CSV table of C-alpha atoms in Angstrom, one decimal:
chain,number,residue,atom,x,y,z
A,10,MET,CA,105.3,78.7,83.7
A,11,ASN,CA,106.3,77.4,87.1
A,12,ASP,CA,104.0,75.2,89.2
A,13,GLN,CA,105.2,75.4,92.8
A,14,GLY,CA,103.0,72.5,93.8
A,15,GLY,CA,100.7,74.2,96.3
A,16,LYS,CA,98.5,71.7,98.2
A,17,ALA,CA,95.8,74.0,99.6
A,18,PRO,CA,92.3,73.4,98.2
A,19,ARG,CA,91.2,75.8,95.5
A,20,LEU,CA,87.9,77.4,94.7
A,21,GLU,CA,86.7,76.6,91.2
A,22,ARG,CA,84.1,79.4,91.2
A,23,LEU,CA,82.6,82.1,93.5
A,24,ARG,CA,79.0,81.8,94.6
A,25,ALA,CA,78.0,85.2,93.3
A,26,GLY,CA,74.2,85.3,93.2
A,27,ARG,CA,72.2,87.0,96.0
A,28,LEU,CA,70.4,83.8,97.1
A,29,SER,CA,73.5,81.7,97.2
A,30,ARG,CA,75.4,84.3,99.2
A,31,LEU,CA,72.4,84.6,101.6
A,32,ALA,CA,72.7,80.8,102.1
A,33,MET,CA,76.4,81.1,102.8
A,34,LEU,CA,75.7,83.9,105.4
A,35,GLY,CA,73.0,81.7,106.9
A,36,GLY,CA,75.5,78.9,107.2
A,37,THR,CA,78.0,81.2,108.9
A,38,ALA,CA,75.4,82.4,111.3
A,39,ALA,CA,74.5,78.8,112.3
A,40,ARG,CA,78.2,77.9,112.8
A,41,LEU,CA,78.7,81.1,115.0
A,42,ALA,CA,75.7,80.1,117.0
A,43,GLY,CA,77.2,76.6,117.4
A,44,ASP,CA,80.5,78.2,118.6
A,45,ALA,CA,78.6,80.2,121.2
A,46,ALA,CA,76.8,77.1,122.4
A,47,LEU,CA,80.1,75.3,122.8
A,48,ALA,CA,81.5,78.1,124.8
A,49,ALA,CA,78.3,78.2,127.0
A,50,GLY,CA,78.7,74.4,127.5
A,51,ARG,CA,82.3,74.8,128.5
A,52,LEU,CA,81.2,77.5,131.0
A,53,ALA,CA,78.6,75.2,132.5
A,54,ILE,CA,81.1,72.3,132.9
A,55,THR,CA,84.1,74.2,134.1
A,56,ALA,CA,82.6,77.4,135.6
A,57,SER,CA,85.5,79.2,134.0
A,58,THR,CA,84.7,82.3,132.1
A,59,ASP,CA,88.3,82.5,130.8
A,60,ALA,CA,88.0,79.0,129.3
A,61,ALA,CA,84.6,79.8,127.8
A,62,SER,CA,85.9,83.1,126.3
A,63,LYS,CA,89.0,81.4,124.9
A,64,SER,CA,86.8,78.7,123.3
A,65,LEU,CA,84.4,81.3,121.9
A,66,TYR,CA,86.9,83.5,120.1
A,67,ARG,CA,89.1,80.7,119.0
A,68,ASN,CA,86.3,78.8,117.3
A,69,ALA,CA,84.5,81.9,116.0
A,70,GLY,CA,87.7,83.1,114.5
A,71,ARG,CA,88.2,79.9,112.7
A,72,THR,CA,84.6,80.0,111.4
A,73,LEU,CA,84.9,83.5,110.2
A,74,ALA,CA,88.3,83.1,108.6
A,75,ARG,CA,87.1,80.0,106.7
A,76,ASN,CA,83.7,81.2,105.6
A,77,LEU,CA,84.5,84.9,104.9
A,78,GLY,CA,87.6,83.8,103.0
A,79,GLU,CA,85.5,81.6,100.8
A,80,MET,CA,82.9,84.3,100.2
A,81,LYS,CA,85.5,87.0,99.2
A,82,GLY,CA,84.0,90.4,98.5
A,83,LEU,CA,82.4,92.6,101.1
A,84,PRO,CA,82.2,90.0,104.0
A,85,MET,CA,85.9,89.3,103.6
A,86,LYS,CA,86.7,93.0,103.6
A,87,VAL,CA,85.0,93.4,107.0
A,88,GLY,CA,86.8,90.3,108.2
A,89,GLN,CA,90.1,91.9,107.2
A,90,LEU,CA,89.3,95.0,109.3
A,91,MET,CA,88.2,92.8,112.2
A,92,SER,CA,91.5,90.9,112.1
A,93,TYR,CA,93.5,93.8,113.4
A,94,ILE,CA,90.9,96.3,114.7
A,95,ASP,CA,90.1,94.0,117.6
A,96,ASP,CA,89.6,96.1,120.7
A,97,PHE,CA,86.2,94.3,121.1
A,98,VAL,CA,88.1,91.1,121.8
A,99,PRO,CA,89.2,90.5,125.5
A,100,ALA,CA,92.9,91.5,125.8
A,101,ASP,CA,94.0,87.9,126.7
A,102,GLN,CA,92.3,86.5,123.6
A,103,ARG,CA,93.6,89.0,121.0
A,104,GLU,CA,96.8,87.1,120.1
A,105,SER,CA,94.9,83.9,119.3
A,106,TRP,CA,92.1,85.8,117.5
A,107,ARG,CA,94.7,87.6,115.3
A,108,ALA,CA,96.6,84.4,114.6
A,109,THR,CA,93.4,82.8,113.4
A,110,MET,CA,92.1,85.8,111.4
A,111,ALA,CA,95.3,87.0,109.9
A,112,GLY,CA,95.0,84.7,106.9
A,113,LEU,CA,92.2,87.0,105.6
A,114,GLN,CA,94.7,89.7,105.0
A,115,THR,CA,96.6,87.9,102.2
A,116,ARG,CA,96.3,84.1,102.6
A,117,SER,CA,92.7,83.2,102.2
A,118,GLN,CA,91.5,80.3,100.0
A,119,PRO,CA,92.6,81.1,96.4
A,120,MET,CA,90.9,80.1,93.2
A,121,THR,CA,92.1,77.5,90.7
A,122,PHE,CA,94.6,78.6,88.2
A,123,GLU,CA,92.2,77.6,85.4
A,124,ALA,CA,89.6,80.1,86.6
A,125,ILE,CA,92.2,82.8,87.1
A,126,ASP,CA,93.9,82.1,83.7
A,127,ALA,CA,90.6,82.6,81.9
A,128,ILE,CA,90.5,86.2,83.3
A,129,LEU,CA,94.1,86.8,82.5
A,130,CYS,CA,93.7,85.7,78.9
A,131,ALA,CA,90.4,87.6,78.5
A,132,ASP,CA,92.1,90.8,79.7
A,133,LEU,CA,95.5,90.5,78.1
A,134,GLY,CA,94.9,88.2,75.1
A,135,PRO,CA,95.0,84.4,74.5
A,136,GLN,CA,97.9,82.7,76.1
A,137,ALA,CA,98.7,85.9,78.1
A,138,HIS,CA,100.9,84.1,80.5
A,139,ALA,CA,103.3,83.4,77.6
A,140,GLY,CA,104.0,87.1,77.6
A,141,PHE,CA,106.0,86.6,80.8
A,142,ALA,CA,109.4,84.9,81.0
A,143,ARG,CA,108.1,83.0,84.0
A,144,PHE,CA,104.6,82.9,85.6
A,145,ASP,CA,104.2,81.1,88.9
A,146,ILE,CA,100.9,79.1,89.0
A,147,GLU,CA,100.9,79.0,92.8
A,148,PRO,CA,99.5,82.4,94.1
A,149,VAL,CA,101.5,84.3,96.7
A,150,ALA,CA,98.5,86.1,98.1
A,151,ALA,CA,94.7,85.7,97.9
A,152,ALA,CA,92.6,88.6,99.1
A,153,SER,CA,89.0,89.9,98.9
A,154,ILE,CA,88.9,91.0,95.2
A,155,GLY,CA,91.7,89.1,93.5
A,156,GLN,CA,94.8,87.0,94.0
A,157,VAL,CA,98.5,87.7,93.2
A,158,HIS,CA,100.9,85.6,91.2
A,159,ARG,CA,104.7,86.2,91.0
A,160,ALA,CA,106.1,86.4,87.5
A,161,LEU,CA,109.2,87.6,85.5
A,162,LEU,CA,109.0,90.0,82.7
A,163,PRO,CA,110.8,89.3,79.4
A,164,GLU,CA,114.0,91.2,78.7
A,165,GLU,CA,112.3,93.6,76.3
A,166,LEU,CA,110.1,94.9,79.2
A,167,GLY,CA,113.0,95.1,81.7
A,168,GLY,CA,113.5,91.5,82.8
A,169,PHE,CA,112.5,92.2,86.4
A,170,GLU,CA,110.1,90.3,88.7
A,171,VAL,CA,106.6,91.5,89.1
A,172,ALA,CA,103.4,90.9,91.1
A,173,VAL,CA,100.4,90.1,88.9
A,174,LYS,CA,97.1,90.7,90.6
A,175,ILE,CA,94.2,89.0,88.8
A,176,GLN,CA,90.5,89.7,89.7
A,177,TYR,CA,88.4,86.8,90.7
A,178,PRO,CA,85.8,85.8,88.1
A,179,GLY,CA,82.3,86.7,89.3
A,180,ILE,CA,83.5,89.1,92.0
A,181,ALA,CA,81.7,92.1,90.7
A,182,GLU,CA,78.4,90.2,90.8
A,183,ALA,CA,79.2,88.9,94.2
A,184,ILE,CA,79.8,92.5,95.5
A,185,GLU,CA,76.5,93.6,94.1
A,186,SER,CA,74.8,90.8,95.9
A,187,ASP,CA,76.7,91.7,99.1
A,188,LEU,CA,75.5,95.3,98.8
A,189,ASN,CA,71.9,94.1,98.6
A,190,ASN,CA,72.5,91.9,101.7
A,191,LEU,CA,74.0,94.5,104.0
A,192,ASP,CA,71.4,94.0,106.8
A,193,VAL,CA,72.0,90.2,106.7
A,194,ILE,CA,75.7,90.6,106.9
A,195,VAL,CA,75.3,92.9,109.9
A,196,ARG,CA,73.0,90.4,111.7
A,197,THR,CA,75.4,87.5,110.9
A,198,LEU,CA,78.6,89.1,112.1
A,199,SER,CA,76.9,90.7,115.1
A,200,ALA,CA,76.5,87.2,116.6
A,201,ILE,CA,80.2,87.5,117.7
A,202,LEU,CA,81.3,91.1,116.9
A,203,PRO,CA,79.8,94.3,118.4
A,204,LYS,CA,77.0,95.6,116.1
A,205,VAL,CA,78.4,99.1,116.1
A,206,ALA,CA,81.7,97.9,114.8
A,207,VAL,CA,80.2,95.8,112.0
A,208,GLU,CA,77.8,98.5,110.9
A,209,GLN,CA,80.6,101.1,110.8
A,210,SER,CA,82.9,98.8,108.8
A,211,LEU,CA,80.3,97.9,106.3
A,212,HIS,CA,79.1,101.4,105.6
A,213,ASP,CA,82.7,102.6,105.5
A,214,ILE,CA,83.5,100.1,102.8
A,215,ALA,CA,80.3,99.8,100.8
A,216,ASP,CA,80.6,103.1,99.0
A,217,ARG,CA,84.0,102.3,97.6
A,218,ILE,CA,84.2,98.6,97.0
A,219,ARG,CA,82.8,98.8,93.5
A,220,GLU,CA,85.7,101.0,92.5
A,221,GLU,CA,88.2,98.4,93.7
A,222,CYS,CA,87.0,96.1,90.9
A,223,ASP,CA,88.2,98.7,88.3
A,224,TYR,CA,91.9,97.9,87.9
A,225,HIS,CA,92.3,100.8,85.4
A,226,ARG,CA,91.4,103.1,88.3
A,227,GLU,CA,93.8,101.3,90.5
A,228,PHE,CA,96.6,101.5,87.9
A,229,ASN,CA,96.1,105.3,87.8
A,230,ASN,CA,96.1,105.5,91.6
A,231,THR,CA,99.3,103.4,91.8
A,232,GLN,CA,101.0,105.5,89.2
A,233,LEU,CA,100.0,108.7,90.9
A,234,LEU,CA,101.4,107.6,94.3
A,235,HIS,CA,104.5,106.0,92.8
A,236,ASP,CA,105.4,109.2,91.0
A,237,PHE,CA,104.7,111.3,94.1
A,238,TRP,CA,106.9,109.2,96.4
A,239,SER,CA,109.6,108.1,93.9
A,240,SER,CA,112.4,110.2,95.4
A,241,ASP,CA,111.5,109.5,99.1
A,242,ALA,CA,114.0,107.6,101.2
A,243,THR,CA,111.6,105.6,103.4
A,244,VAL,CA,108.3,105.3,101.4
A,245,SER,CA,108.0,103.1,98.3
A,246,VAL,CA,105.1,102.5,96.0
A,247,PRO,CA,106.0,99.7,93.4
A,248,ALA,CA,105.6,101.0,89.8
A,249,PRO,CA,102.8,99.6,87.7
A,250,VAL,CA,103.6,97.9,84.3
A,251,ALA,CA,101.2,99.2,81.6
A,252,GLU,CA,102.1,96.5,79.1
A,253,ARG,CA,100.8,93.8,81.4
A,254,SER,CA,97.8,95.5,83.0
A,255,GLY,CA,94.2,95.8,82.0
A,256,ALA,CA,90.7,96.2,83.4
A,257,LYS,CA,91.0,93.0,85.6
A,258,VAL,CA,94.8,92.5,85.7
A,259,LEU,CA,97.3,94.8,87.4
A,260,THR,CA,101.0,94.1,87.2
A,261,THR,CA,103.4,96.0,89.5
A,262,ARG,CA,107.1,95.7,90.3
A,263,TRP,CA,107.8,92.9,92.8
A,264,VAL,CA,109.1,93.9,96.3
A,265,ASP,CA,110.5,91.5,98.8
A,266,GLY,CA,109.7,92.5,102.4
A,267,MET,CA,108.5,91.4,105.8
A,268,ARG,CA,104.8,91.0,106.5
A,269,PHE,CA,103.5,93.2,109.2
A,270,ASP,CA,102.7,90.5,111.8
A,271,ALA,CA,106.2,88.9,111.5
A,272,ALA,CA,108.0,92.2,111.7
A,273,CYS,CA,106.1,93.3,114.8
A,274,ARG,CA,107.2,90.2,116.7
A,275,ASP,CA,110.9,90.7,116.4
A,276,ALA,CA,111.4,94.4,115.7
A,277,SER,CA,113.4,96.8,118.0
A,278,GLN,CA,111.8,100.0,119.2
A,279,ALA,CA,113.9,102.0,116.8
A,280,GLU,CA,112.6,99.9,113.9
A,281,ARG,CA,109.0,100.2,115.1
A,282,ASP,CA,109.4,104.0,115.4
A,283,ALA,CA,110.9,104.3,111.9
A,284,TRP,CA,108.2,102.1,110.3
A,285,GLY,CA,105.5,103.9,112.1
A,286,ALA,CA,106.7,107.3,110.9
A,287,ALA,CA,106.9,106.0,107.3
A,288,ILE,CA,103.3,104.7,107.5
A,289,PHE,CA,102.1,107.9,109.1
A,290,ARG,CA,103.9,110.0,106.5
A,291,PHE,CA,102.5,107.9,103.6
A,292,ALA,CA,98.9,108.4,104.9
A,293,PHE,CA,99.0,112.1,105.8
A,294,ARG,CA,101.5,113.6,103.3
A,295,SER,CA,99.7,111.8,100.5
A,296,MET,CA,96.4,113.2,101.9
A,297,TYR,CA,97.4,116.8,102.5
A,298,VAL,CA,100.0,117.4,99.8
A,299,LEU,CA,98.8,115.2,97.0
A,300,GLY,CA,95.1,115.2,98.0
A,301,ALA,CA,94.9,111.4,97.9
A,302,PHE,CA,94.3,109.1,100.8
A,303,ASN,CA,94.6,105.3,100.6
A,304,GLY,CA,91.5,104.2,102.4
A,305,ASP,CA,92.5,100.6,103.0
A,306,PRO,CA,95.2,100.7,105.7
A,307,HIS,CA,95.2,97.1,106.7
A,308,PRO,CA,98.5,95.4,107.5
A,309,GLY,CA,98.4,93.1,104.5
A,310,ASN,CA,99.1,96.1,102.3
A,311,TYR,CA,102.4,96.9,104.0
A,312,LEU,CA,105.8,95.3,103.3
A,313,LEU,CA,108.3,96.3,105.9
A,314,LEU,CA,111.9,96.8,104.7
A,315,PRO,CA,115.3,97.4,106.3
A,316,GLU,CA,116.3,100.9,107.6
A,317,GLY,CA,112.8,101.9,108.4
A,318,ARG,CA,111.5,101.7,104.8
A,319,VAL,CA,108.0,100.6,103.9
A,320,ALA,CA,106.5,99.5,100.6
A,321,PHE,CA,102.8,100.2,100.1
A,322,ILE,CA,100.8,97.9,97.8
A,323,ASP,CA,97.1,97.7,96.8
A,324,HIS,CA,95.7,101.2,95.9
A,325,GLY,CA,92.3,100.3,94.7
A,326,CYS,CA,90.6,102.4,97.4
A,327,VAL,CA,91.9,105.9,97.2
A,328,GLN,CA,89.8,109.0,98.2
A,329,ARG,CA,90.6,112.3,96.5
A,330,TYR,CA,90.3,115.6,98.4
A,331,SER,CA,90.1,119.2,97.2
A,332,HIS,CA,92.3,121.8,98.7
A,333,GLU,CA,89.2,123.5,100.2
A,334,THR,CA,88.2,120.2,102.0
A,335,LEU,CA,91.7,119.7,103.3
A,336,LEU,CA,91.8,123.3,104.5
A,337,GLY,CA,88.6,122.5,106.5
A,338,PHE,CA,90.2,119.4,108.1
A,339,ALA,CA,93.4,121.4,109.0
A,340,THR,CA,91.3,124.2,110.5
A,341,VAL,CA,89.6,121.7,112.9
A,342,ARG,CA,92.9,120.1,114.0
A,343,ASN,CA,94.5,123.6,114.4
A,344,ALA,CA,91.5,124.7,116.6
A,345,ALA,CA,92.0,121.7,118.8
A,346,ALA,CA,95.7,122.3,119.0
A,347,ASP,CA,95.1,125.9,120.0
A,348,GLY,CA,92.8,124.9,122.9
A,349,ALA,CA,89.3,125.0,121.4
A,350,ARG,CA,86.9,122.6,123.2
A,351,GLY,CA,83.2,122.1,123.6
A,352,ASP,CA,81.0,124.3,121.5
A,353,ALA,CA,84.0,126.2,120.0
A,354,LEU,CA,85.5,123.0,118.6
A,355,TYR,CA,82.1,121.6,117.5
A,356,HIS,CA,81.4,124.7,115.5
A,357,ALA,CA,84.8,124.6,113.9
A,358,ALA,CA,84.1,121.1,112.8
A,359,CYS,CA,80.6,121.8,111.4
A,360,LYS,CA,81.6,123.0,108.0
A,361,ALA,CA,84.6,120.8,107.7
A,362,TYR,CA,82.8,117.6,108.4
A,363,GLY,CA,79.3,118.4,107.4
A,364,LEU,CA,78.0,118.2,111.0
A,365,PRO,CA,74.5,119.6,111.8
A,366,GLU,CA,74.6,123.2,113.1
A,367,ALA,CA,71.3,122.6,115.0
A,368,ALA,CA,72.6,119.7,117.2
A,369,ASP,CA,71.6,120.0,120.9
A,370,ALA,CA,74.1,120.7,123.7
A,371,GLU,CA,74.5,117.1,124.7
A,372,LEU,CA,75.4,116.0,121.2
A,373,ARG,CA,77.7,118.9,120.6
A,374,VAL,CA,79.7,118.1,123.8
A,375,ALA,CA,79.9,114.4,123.0
A,376,ILE,CA,81.2,115.0,119.5
A,377,ALA,CA,83.6,117.7,120.6
A,378,ASP,CA,85.0,115.3,123.3
A,379,TYR,CA,85.3,112.6,120.6
A,380,LEU,CA,87.2,114.9,118.4
A,381,VAL,CA,89.7,115.7,121.2
A,382,LEU,CA,90.2,112.0,121.8
A,383,SER,CA,90.7,111.4,118.1
A,384,PHE,CA,93.4,114.1,118.0
A,385,GLU,CA,95.1,112.8,121.2
A,386,PRO,CA,98.3,111.7,119.4
A,387,LEU,CA,98.6,115.3,118.1
A,388,LEU,CA,97.6,117.1,121.3
A,389,ALA,CA,99.4,115.1,124.0
A,390,PRO,CA,103.0,115.8,125.1
A,391,GLN,CA,105.5,114.6,122.5
A,392,PRO,CA,106.9,112.2,121.6
A,393,TYR,CA,103.7,110.2,121.8
A,394,LEU,CA,103.6,106.4,122.0
A,395,TYR,CA,100.6,104.8,120.2
A,396,SER,CA,99.2,102.0,122.3
A,397,ARG,CA,96.3,99.6,122.6
A,398,ASP,CA,95.0,101.6,125.6
A,399,TYR,CA,94.4,104.5,123.2
A,400,THR,CA,92.7,102.5,120.5
A,401,GLY,CA,90.5,100.8,123.2
A,402,ARG,CA,89.4,104.2,124.6
A,403,LEU,CA,88.8,105.5,121.1
A,404,GLY,CA,86.7,102.5,120.2
A,405,ARG,CA,84.6,102.8,123.3
A,406,SER,CA,84.1,106.6,122.7
A,407,THR,CA,83.0,105.9,119.1
A,408,ALA,CA,80.4,103.4,120.2
A,409,ASN,CA,79.1,105.7,122.8
A,410,VAL,CA,78.7,108.6,120.4
A,411,LYS,CA,77.0,106.3,117.8
A,412,LEU,CA,74.5,105.2,120.5
A,413,LEU,CA,73.8,108.8,121.4
A,414,VAL,CA,73.3,109.8,117.8
A,415,ALA,CA,71.0,106.8,117.2
A,416,LYS,CA,69.0,107.8,120.3
A,417,LYS,CA,68.5,111.3,118.8
A,418,MET,CA,67.3,109.7,115.6
A,419,MET,CA,69.6,111.3,113.1
A,420,ARG,CA,69.1,109.8,109.7
A,421,THR,CA,72.0,107.3,109.5
A,422,GLY,CA,74.3,108.2,112.4
A,423,LEU,CA,77.2,110.5,113.1
A,424,PHE,CA,79.3,109.2,110.2
A,425,ASP,CA,76.9,110.0,107.4
A,426,LEU,CA,78.8,113.2,107.0
A,427,GLY,CA,78.0,116.0,104.5
A,428,THR,CA,81.6,116.6,103.3
A,429,PRO,CA,82.7,114.3,100.5
A,430,GLY,CA,85.4,112.0,101.8
A,431,ALA,CA,85.0,112.9,105.5
A,432,VAL,CA,83.9,109.3,106.3
A,433,PHE,CA,87.4,108.1,105.2
A,434,LEU,CA,88.9,109.9,108.2
A,435,LEU,CA,87.3,107.1,110.2
A,436,ARG,CA,89.8,104.8,108.4
A,437,ILE,CA,92.4,106.6,110.4
A,438,ASN,CA,90.7,106.0,113.8
A,439,PHE,CA,89.8,102.4,113.0
A,440,GLY,CA,92.7,101.4,110.8
A,441,LEU,CA,95.8,103.5,110.9
A,442,ASN,CA,95.7,104.0,114.6
A,443,SER,CA,95.4,100.3,115.2
A,444,VAL,CA,98.4,99.6,113.0
A,445,LEU,CA,100.5,102.2,114.8
A,446,ALA,CA,99.3,100.8,118.2
A,447,ASP,CA,100.4,97.3,117.1
A,448,LEU,CA,103.8,98.7,116.3
A,449,GLY,CA,103.9,100.7,119.5
A,450,ALA,CA,105.4,103.5,117.4
A,451,CYS,CA,106.6,106.7,119.0
A,452,ALA,CA,107.4,110.0,117.4
A,453,ASP,CA,106.6,113.7,117.4
A,454,TRP,CA,103.5,113.4,115.3
A,455,PRO,CA,102.3,117.0,115.3
A,456,GLN,CA,105.7,118.2,113.9
A,457,LEU,CA,105.2,115.7,111.0
A,458,VAL,CA,101.6,116.9,110.4
A,459,GLU,CA,102.6,120.6,110.4
A,460,SER,CA,105.4,119.9,107.9
A,461,PHE,CA,102.7,118.5,105.6
A,462,TYR,CA,100.6,121.6,106.1
A,463,GLN,CA,103.5,123.8,105.3
A,464,GLU,CA,104.3,121.9,102.1
A,465,ALA,CA,100.6,121.9,101.1
A,466,GLY,CA,100.2,125.7,101.8
A,467,LEU,CA,97.8,125.0,104.7
A,468,PRO,CA,97.9,127.1,107.9
A,469,CYS,CA,99.7,125.7,110.9
A,470,SER,CA,98.3,126.0,114.4
A,471,LEU,CA,99.4,129.0,116.5
A,472,THR,CA,100.7,126.6,119.1
A,473,ASN,CA,103.2,124.9,116.8
A,474,GLN,CA,104.1,127.6,114.2
A,475,LYS,CA,107.5,127.9,115.6
A,476,SER,CA,108.3,124.2,116.0
A,477,VAL,CA,107.3,123.5,112.4
A,478,LEU,CA,110.1,125.7,111.1
A,479,SER,CA,112.8,123.4,112.5
A,480,ILE,CA,111.5,120.3,110.6
A,481,ILE,CA,111.0,122.2,107.4
A,482,ALA,CA,114.6,123.4,107.5
A,483,SER,CA,115.9,120.0,108.4
A,484,PRO,CA,117.9,118.1,105.7
A,485,SER,CA,115.9,115.0,106.4
A,486,SER,CA,112.6,116.7,105.6
A,487,SER,CA,110.9,115.2,102.5
A,488,GLY,CA,110.0,117.2,99.4
A,489,ALA,CA,107.4,116.6,96.8
């Protein structure tokens, strides 16, 4: 083993019980209230709203990053989303907010090696770390469900470097406590974040977070995606290693790459466009051709490589789709591309998304307008540049529709949809779009989408049936 001598404090155990986690949420709420009071005091002294706003988001970001990072589980998952889906933060404060919150993506407070080693040995056998030619005690990443250690396989297993993800002890119990504390989490985070954003993020994650604790499932997801993308020139999914994986340990091939935030600072527009296209292709070709969508598109799960290549890690949250469901999604997008608006677009979406047929005119118009805005990157003149202006408009539209739905007293809101997996399309609006906007990526996005439709045997829109033929015939077009 190799101890790299990390000096950061380590957690010896997770506070997993419901009451102890309620107490942690209460402490977080109190600290956020203190942050707000400090900002109000600064405003009273200086009469400067800019200074007060800067103080509020800087201090609140530190509070959330520290406390949610210690809690792990569902609160940290929401924090990860809020670290890059930040259109609710004033534009001049986003850079400092992100810098403060970015650690939640991969660099939160890890657990002691003794606690992690107990899980490793319980899963792979006594002295399991001896089954590696080298095992680095210092973790390279610490996230919401587990932490990652770098290691080297022995020669009989290939002798290559690997990433070993080990689940936190007690995390499954902590997640059950979090699921029982949803209302309290909403109230706590709503002290600084818009309630609609917190509620949507929580309900989006809650249904799937238990699955992320099952590393057998993640192994199978990773193997599926690795096999599907193995011959692609720009998309890479590191292969899992069965001999060093179990229910709470997942070992995959190591990849050296740039983290998303670092790459965004220094990349050329050509690099941004290439990485953006790879990320877009991974999401939508996996979804439409393979029927599997990775529902956790936060930047900590991307490693950006030279020549426009991207490696995708962490596949614990993968939604599967039937061909019939995907046909419904394609039908709605094609209707929008061919000019359907208002009632025509709403009725096209009813079956595909499980929307209520009996909705009144006001709601039908609002949802149809929201869908048109969601499809803007595919409907606008091409090539289309993703921007913060777009994600800001989309966030405001989503909030407005949610308020309208709540006013009309639908059971749980617009996004309690009847079609299995439809809610995961919101990960595109609130996740993937934010990533592409950060990159400022530009491409002909509908041509890419229609190439996936063609490969999957789905109908193309009447508007773009001719243009899709050129990309299908192109030597650079990807195959299965």
